[in-house]
Amino acid sequence: MQIATSPTRTQFPLSTKKVLKKTIVGSIVWIVLFGFFVSFAGPMAFILSMDPGLRAIVGSLFFIITLFFVAIIVLTYLYQRWYYAVYFYDLTPDYIIIRKGPITPREITIPYERIQDVYVDQDLFDRFFGLYDVHLSSATVSSGMQAHIDGVEKAAADGLRAQLLETVSRKIGRKS
Amino acid sequence: MPNTSPINNATYPVQKRWLFKQVLMSLPIFFVMIVFVVFQQEDAFVFLVLGMIIVGGGINILIAALRVSCFSYDLDEKFLNIRQGVLSKQERHIPYGVIQEITIGQGIADRVLGLAAISITNASQSGSYNDAYGNSTTVWHGIPISTRRKQSMELLGFRGNLVHIPGLLPAHAEELKTALLAKMKEHESDTGAGL
């Protein structure tokens, strides 16, 4: 798959662990449901194993549900790999450009002068995988939700933050 | 040549096929109605529902066409001017210095029709915001709490702190963005908002 490259992404790469993390987060409901199902289906199959007819039905049901579960995981994984491949971010001399979404692409462009704050955070799953999200927002609500680079490792997160802060302060300094 | 030729809705027009997007977007409702029709034996009811679908789609297209014909924008030396409104007319002039960010987006229907939408946001609202489809999102400390879907017709023009020009060719949207960014860079010193 063609990876979207930019000077910034080459310098501060997106971690491949992001694909794994997003696959797990994206299918967490199904994982929990499947866990439930397995823990109930086991005892049930044991109880019903006296009757060969019922046992066949339970067996095929088990097979179909497992297949369905595996298909969901695989599809989520493939989608996340695609998402990872087209994820584009670039710190050009004048603007920050972030583009994501393979099927419904969305690209946001923010000039450095409009940056209100830069912050780095980790959610619970990010802690497990050692990933960081670098957020930057302008004075609008929508930018806070869209303008973030998520799924970079510590070195890249620190590098991105340092470069962003350096450029922003230089741009503001020149203005006043 | 974005700098020499004038940039307005004549050079980068809203495409005619954007009108069909209004039908595509209400397709889920139509689909439910069609399923209804399939399970009905009564002929009169079938015709009623099919009639509603055709008239409803026609009205949607008509309203969209009226809005497009009343919509215009242009980029002059100092301001981004937008005019809209079928019955009540509105005009808005945004100085380039206060534009916060520019977004180019494509939804599913846009991908199918080969269109793109450009959104220009300035900083004049907070608390809750509306996107181009009228989905209002309640925000608490920057965290989106709830999204409420209000209408199926896409915004054409401006609402709140958002200016939305949909139905452009992707190449046109890209050129419009480049031109706007150049203007913003030119006027960055007269910013009234931001830092």
mmCIF file of C-alpha atoms in Angstrom, chain A residues 94-95 97 102-116 138-146 168 171-172 174-175, chain B residues 96-97 99-108 111 121-123 126-127 129 139 144 161 174 177 181-182 184-185 188 191 194-195:
data_model
loop_
_atom_site.group_PDB
_atom_site.id
_atom_site.type_symbol
_atom_site.label_atom_id
_atom_site.label_comp_id
_atom_site.label_asym_id
_atom_site.label_seq_id
_atom_site.Cartn_x
_atom_site.Cartn_y
_atom_site.Cartn_z
ATOM 1 C CA ASP A 94 3.556 28.826 6.583
ATOM 2 C CA TYR A 95 0.827 26.333 7.465
ATOM 3 C CA ILE A 97 -1.774 20.653 6.861
ATOM 4 C CA PRO A 102 -9.485 7.148 3.114
ATOM 5 C CA ILE A 103 -13.125 7.091 2.004
ATOM 6 C CA THR A 104 -14.284 10.564 3.032
ATOM 7 C CA PRO A 105 -11.093 12.647 3.051
ATOM 8 C CA ARG A 106 -10.903 15.828 5.108
ATOM 9 C CA GLU A 107 -8.028 18.244 4.988
ATOM 10 C CA ILE A 108 -7.488 21.068 7.451
ATOM 11 C CA THR A 109 -5.012 23.895 6.918
ATOM 12 C CA ILE A 110 -4.073 26.192 9.820
ATOM 13 C CA PRO A 111 -1.562 29.072 9.683
ATOM 14 C CA TYR A 112 0.944 29.054 12.564
ATOM 15 C CA GLU A 113 -0.236 32.497 13.701
ATOM 16 C CA ARG A 114 -3.681 31.072 14.525
ATOM 17 C CA ILE A 115 -2.455 28.311 16.824
ATOM 18 C CA GLN A 116 -3.876 28.815 20.328
ATOM 19 C CA SER A 138 -6.957 27.413 16.662
ATOM 20 C CA ALA A 139 -9.718 29.540 18.185
ATOM 21 C CA THR A 140 -12.501 27.429 16.705
ATOM 22 C CA VAL A 141 -14.219 24.422 18.227
ATOM 23 C CA SER A 142 -13.978 22.344 15.071
ATOM 24 C CA SER A 143 -10.195 22.635 14.882
ATOM 25 C CA GLY A 144 -9.867 21.153 18.370
ATOM 26 C CA MET A 145 -11.642 18.057 17.153
ATOM 27 C CA GLN A 146 -9.914 17.715 13.796
ATOM 28 C CA VAL A 168 4.741 29.432 16.486
ATOM 29 C CA LYS A 171 6.001 33.700 13.865
ATOM 30 C CA ILE A 172 4.404 35.594 16.736
ATOM 31 C CA ARG A 174 8.182 38.605 14.243
ATOM 32 C CA LYS A 175 4.708 40.119 14.256
ATOM 33 C CA TYR B 96 -8.747 37.650 5.420
ATOM 34 C CA GLY B 97 -6.871 38.362 8.623
ATOM 35 C CA ILE B 99 -9.819 33.443 9.010
ATOM 36 C CA GLN B 100 -8.713 30.704 11.374
ATOM 37 C CA GLU B 101 -8.523 27.649 9.199
ATOM 38 C CA ILE B 102 -9.567 26.165 5.890
ATOM 39 C CA THR B 103 -10.953 22.665 5.532
ATOM 40 C CA ILE B 104 -11.567 20.695 2.370
ATOM 41 C CA GLY B 105 -13.854 17.717 2.802
ATOM 42 C CA GLN B 106 -15.554 15.057 0.750
ATOM 43 C CA GLY B 107 -18.434 12.937 2.007
ATOM 44 C CA ILE B 108 -19.627 9.668 0.492
ATOM 45 C CA ARG B 111 -17.002 10.979 -3.745
ATOM 46 C CA THR B 121 -13.876 29.137 9.715
ATOM 47 C CA ASN B 122 -13.337 32.267 11.733
ATOM 48 C CA ALA B 123 -13.456 32.689 15.510
ATOM 49 C CA SER B 126 -17.975 28.849 20.937
ATOM 50 C CA GLY B 127 -19.885 26.492 23.174
ATOM 51 C CA TYR B 129 -21.133 24.608 16.767
ATOM 52 C CA VAL B 139 -18.938 20.716 23.428
ATOM 53 C CA PRO B 144 -17.785 16.649 21.964
ATOM 54 C CA ASN B 161 -18.657 31.001 12.278
ATOM 55 C CA GLU B 174 -7.745 23.173 -4.108
ATOM 56 C CA LYS B 177 -7.714 27.142 -0.889
ATOM 57 C CA LEU B 181 -4.105 31.038 1.975
ATOM 58 C CA ALA B 182 -2.134 33.512 -0.124
ATOM 59 C CA MET B 184 -4.379 35.276 4.502
ATOM 60 C CA LYS B 185 -0.596 35.427 4.405
ATOM 61 C CA GLU B 188 -1.806 38.252 8.525
ATOM 62 C CA THR B 191 -5.586 40.019 12.437
ATOM 63 C CA GLY B 194 -6.170 34.563 17.477
ATOM 64 C CA LEU B 195 -2.957 35.155 19.305
#
